[in-house]
Amino acid sequence: MLQDDGSSSVTSSSPLQNFSMISSLSPGFGGSPYQWLKELKSEERGLYLIHLLLTCANHVAAGNLENANIALDQISHLASPNGDTMQRIASYFAEALADRIMRSWHGIYKALHSTKLWMVSEDILVKKMFFEYFPFLKVASVITNQAIIEAMEGEKMVHIVDLNASEPLQWRALLQDLSARPEGPPHLRITGVHQQKEVLEQIAHVLTEEAEKLDIPFQFHQVVSKLENLDIEKLRVKTGEALAISSVMQLHTLLAHDDEPPKKSPLAFKNLNGLHLQRSLLNQNTLGDLLEKDTPNVFSPGNESASSSPLSTTASAKMDGFLHALWGLSPKVMVVTEQDSNHNGTTLMERLSESLYFYAALFDCLEFTLQRTSLERLKVEKMLFGEEIKNIVACEGGERKERHEKLDKWFQRFDGAGFGNVPLSYYAMLQARRLLQSYSCEGYKIKEERGSVVICWQDRPLFSVSAWRCRR
């Protein structure tokens, strides 16, 4: 991460000299030493913000609203959505913690949000920005298209089901690749699933126009639906078609339907491991130590959630039912792109610590891509990442949709549903690496894991792409 002077806080090793003052403050941080806070250097400020966020989360989890409020007040004097990377991250995590508190007062929360407007056009725009400024979805598109082309070799009737049809560029590139097949292009039908009709209509227009230009027999079938409400029959899969399915950052939302609303207030999620994590973080010397190193001896979110969290194991009635329904369609290949991080823990501290690492990497990507004053950067951070952070931290039960899980969990789920992994080809990997090399930033990396691809920022896994076929 870049500091104000352009140096990197990840590689810096200077000690946080004033950090010992934290332990001398009262639990409620009475006295509010705001002047001292404002004099902190960039690295020290980042480290203290992490401490404040974890402390605040522990107070929220314990239902100690007075101390949570004091911590949020201190964060507000250090964080800024227009500042350096850590200041920006802290702004959105603080907002999420405050939102979690407000949700315990249903009347106040509803009144504050009753006039909130969310424009469809803005939602579409910010997702296009994510596609444009980050390479993740472009890499996933290249890998997906190559897997489909290889699976559909020699097929004359091809049907692709896109479970998150939000961007036409991927399928336009596929049309161009199919038109160059030695045996000639197949008859192609794409079924797009999306909850916004305007998005599907735009995609249909772009792809129909491209197919006419390339003289490819083509149909685009629109299914306006959320994934959770999707009627498989509406996909209209026909006998004689070779079927491919693409899912981009959608399947994890189905995990919300097996989580009953919590019996207690959203505040009442105390996690002693979170307290131990906080104490461990106090002993770290730099912001880089906090965001780039794990603390396995103190708190391992992956291990704990796997052993003690019934909602984050592979058992999921909604997910299993959906995957079995897709298996019943006999796809020749299904390509899945998902966030590669465990944000599906049952406790607040599990999710906050994991998501802090994950979104720190994404915010860091933008630090190297766009100026801090960029309006586009602010929109992506606030309207996309900020909303995801809020959902992970503030929501419980069926409202918590952003239930990202690691690639190993998807292997378990697909294996249980009767799918076998299809190792991605050398050519697919080669195309993905070439695409990343076209970016001037060297922080993006690709690694192969169990025949699948994990796209990283530095060494932090962010997104996975895996391919599957029916196992008979």
XYZ file of C-alpha atoms in Angstrom, residues 436 442-447 454-459:
13
model
C -2.377 -10.249 -16.879
C 3.056 -6.352 -11.535
C 0.918 -7.077 -8.472
C -1.525 -9.372 -10.310
C -0.631 -13.052 -10.272
C -2.141 -16.377 -11.322
C -1.594 -19.673 -9.608
C -6.726 -18.616 -8.510
C -6.190 -14.950 -9.384
C -4.200 -13.053 -6.749
C -3.058 -9.580 -5.825
C 0.531 -10.098 -4.680
C 0.128 -13.388 -2.759
